Coordinates of C-alpha atoms in Angstrom, one line a residue:
X1 CA 9.5 -10.4 8.6
X2 CA 8.1 -13.8 9.4
X3 CA 5.4 -14.7 11.9
X4 CA 4.9 -12.4 14.9
X5 CA 3.7 -8.8 15.3
X6 CA 5.4 -5.5 14.4
X7 CA 3.6 -2.7 16.3
X8 CA 4.9 0.7 15.3
X9 CA 3.7 4.3 15.8
X10 CA 4.7 5.0 12.2
X11 CA 6.5 3.4 9.3
X12 CA 8.2 5.3 6.5
X13 CA 9.4 3.4 3.4
X14 CA 12.3 5.6 2.2
X15 CA 12.9 9.3 1.6
X16 CA 15.2 10.5 -1.1
X17 CA 15.9 14.3 -1.0
X18 CA 18.3 16.8 -2.5
X19 CA 21.2 14.5 -3.3
X20 CA 23.4 17.2 -4.8
X21 CA 21.8 16.8 -8.2
X22 CA 22.6 13.1 -8.4
X23 CA 19.7 11.0 -9.6
X24 CA 20.2 8.1 -7.3
X25 CA 17.8 5.2 -6.7
X26 CA 16.3 4.2 -3.4
X27 CA 14.5 0.9 -3.2
X28 CA 12.7 0.1 0.1
X29 CA 10.7 -3.0 0.7
X30 CA 8.9 -4.4 3.8
X31 CA 8.0 -8.0 3.3
X32 CA 5.7 -9.7 5.7
X33 CA 5.2 -13.4 5.5
X34 CA 2.6 -14.7 7.9
X35 CA 3.0 -11.9 10.5
X36 CA 1.0 -8.9 11.5
X37 CA 2.0 -5.2 11.1
X38 CA 0.0 -2.7 13.1
X39 CA 0.8 1.0 12.5
X40 CA -1.5 4.0 12.5
X41 CA 0.7 5.7 9.9
X42 CA 2.3 4.0 6.9
X43 CA 4.1 6.4 4.5
X44 CA 5.4 5.1 1.2
X45 CA 8.2 7.7 1.1
X46 CA 9.0 11.1 -0.4
X47 CA 11.4 12.3 -3.1
X48 CA 12.7 15.5 -4.6
X49 CA 14.9 13.9 -7.3
X50 CA 16.2 10.5 -8.2
X51 CA 14.1 7.4 -8.2
X52 CA 12.0 6.1 -5.3
X53 CA 10.6 2.5 -5.3
X54 CA 8.8 1.6 -2.1
X55 CA 6.8 -1.6 -1.6
X56 CA 5.0 -3.6 1.0
X57 CA 4.5 -7.3 0.3
X58 CA 2.0 -9.3 2.2
X59 CA 2.4 -13.1 1.9
X60 CA 1.2 -16.2 3.8
X61 CA -1.9 -14.6 5.3
X62 CA 0.0 -11.5 6.6
X63 CA -2.1 -8.5 7.8
X64 CA -1.4 -4.8 7.6
X65 CA -3.6 -2.8 10.0
X66 CA -3.5 1.0 9.7
X67 CA -5.4 4.2 9.9
X68 CA -3.5 6.2 7.2
X69 CA -1.6 4.7 4.3
X70 CA -0.2 7.4 2.0
X71 CA 2.6 8.7 -0.2
X72 CA 4.8 11.7 0.5
X73 CA 5.5 14.3 -2.2
X74 CA 7.1 13.5 -5.5
X75 CA 6.2 11.0 -8.3
X76 CA 7.4 7.5 -7.4
X77 CA 6.6 3.8 -7.7
X78 CA 4.7 3.0 -4.5
X79 CA 3.1 -0.5 -4.3
X80 CA 1.1 -2.4 -1.7
X81 CA 1.1 -6.0 -2.9
X82 CA -1.8 -7.9 -1.3
X83 CA -0.8 -11.3 -2.9
X84 CA -1.7 -13.4 0.1
X85 CA -2.6 -10.8 2.7
X86 CA -5.2 -8.7 4.3
X87 CA -5.4 -4.9 4.5
X88 CA -7.5 -3.7 7.5
X89 CA -8.3 -0.7 9.6
X90 CA -7.4 -0.5 13.3
X91 CA -10.7 -1.2 15.0
X92 CA -12.4 2.0 16.1
X93 CA -10.5 4.1 13.5
X94 CA -11.3 4.6 9.9
X95 CA -8.7 3.7 7.2
X96 CA -7.6 6.2 4.6
X97 CA -5.5 5.2 1.6
X98 CA -4.0 7.6 -0.9
X99 CA -1.2 7.9 -3.5
X100 CA -0.3 4.2 -3.9
X101 CA -1.0 1.2 -6.1
X102 CA -2.8 -1.8 -4.6
X103 CA -1.6 -4.9 -6.5
X104 CA -3.5 -8.2 -6.7
X105 CA -1.7 -10.9 -8.5
X106 CA -3.3 -13.7 -10.5
X107 CA -3.1 -16.2 -7.6
X108 CA -4.1 -13.7 -5.0
X109 CA -5.9 -14.6 -1.8
X110 CA -6.2 -11.0 -0.7
X111 CA -8.8 -9.3 1.4
X112 CA -9.9 -6.0 2.7
X113 CA -11.4 -6.0 6.2
X114 CA -13.2 -3.0 7.8
X115 CA -14.4 -3.3 11.4
X116 CA -18.1 -2.8 12.0
X117 CA -19.0 0.9 12.2
X118 CA -15.7 2.0 10.6
X119 CA -15.0 3.2 7.0
X120 CA -12.2 2.7 4.5
X121 CA -11.6 5.6 2.1
X122 CA -9.5 5.2 -1.0
X123 CA -8.5 8.7 -2.2
X124 CA -8.3 9.9 -5.8
X125 CA -5.1 8.7 -7.4
X126 CA -5.2 5.3 -5.8
X127 CA -4.7 2.6 -8.4
X128 CA -6.0 -1.0 -8.1
X129 CA -4.1 -3.3 -10.4
X130 CA -5.4 -6.8 -11.0
X131 CA -2.9 -9.0 -12.8
X132 CA -4.8 -11.7 -14.5
X133 CA -1.8 -12.7 -16.7
X134 CA 1.7 -11.9 -15.5
X135 CA 2.6 -11.1 -19.2
X136 CA -0.1 -8.4 -19.4
X137 CA 0.2 -6.2 -16.3
X138 CA -2.1 -3.5 -17.5
X139 CA -5.2 -5.8 -17.8
X140 CA -7.5 -5.1 -14.9
X141 CA -6.2 -1.7 -13.8
X142 CA -8.7 0.6 -12.1
X143 CA -7.5 4.1 -11.3
X144 CA -9.6 6.3 -9.0
X145 CA -10.3 9.9 -10.1
X146 CA -12.5 10.6 -7.1
X147 CA -12.4 9.2 -3.6
X148 CA -14.2 5.8 -3.0
X149 CA -15.7 5.1 0.4
X150 CA -16.4 1.6 1.9
X151 CA -18.6 1.5 5.0
X152 CA -18.7 -1.6 7.1
X153 CA -22.1 -0.6 8.5
X154 CA -23.4 -0.4 12.0
X155 CA -21.8 -2.1 15.0

């Protein structure tokens, strides 16, 4: 998606369910380059078998504003790439993030914005991955074992 605004009640990035024992692969990607996505609920997909790779890429100053960003059941590769984008809450509502990896590349110009009086909560299991050198992707990984809360303070 280029410039403009996508305003959706909810977004689900792929579900792979009982596919008759076949271990298929589902790749789902939402790429936003310079636009804005507003959705109270962003789900990075569910799986019962097979492989699920779900990803949101924010480039060119794109913004993702949400209330709940989470992962459905099943182990999968779920990534929010904030390379050149902003993750924010929807003003007046807190932001809750769980079950995904937040990726910041070497050349990132990424930001997190929380409206005054609101809170962003990153649940246990969220991983922040800072890639200082594209050849060493594990350098700078921070995995949360307990929830982390960011409070924007009073209005």
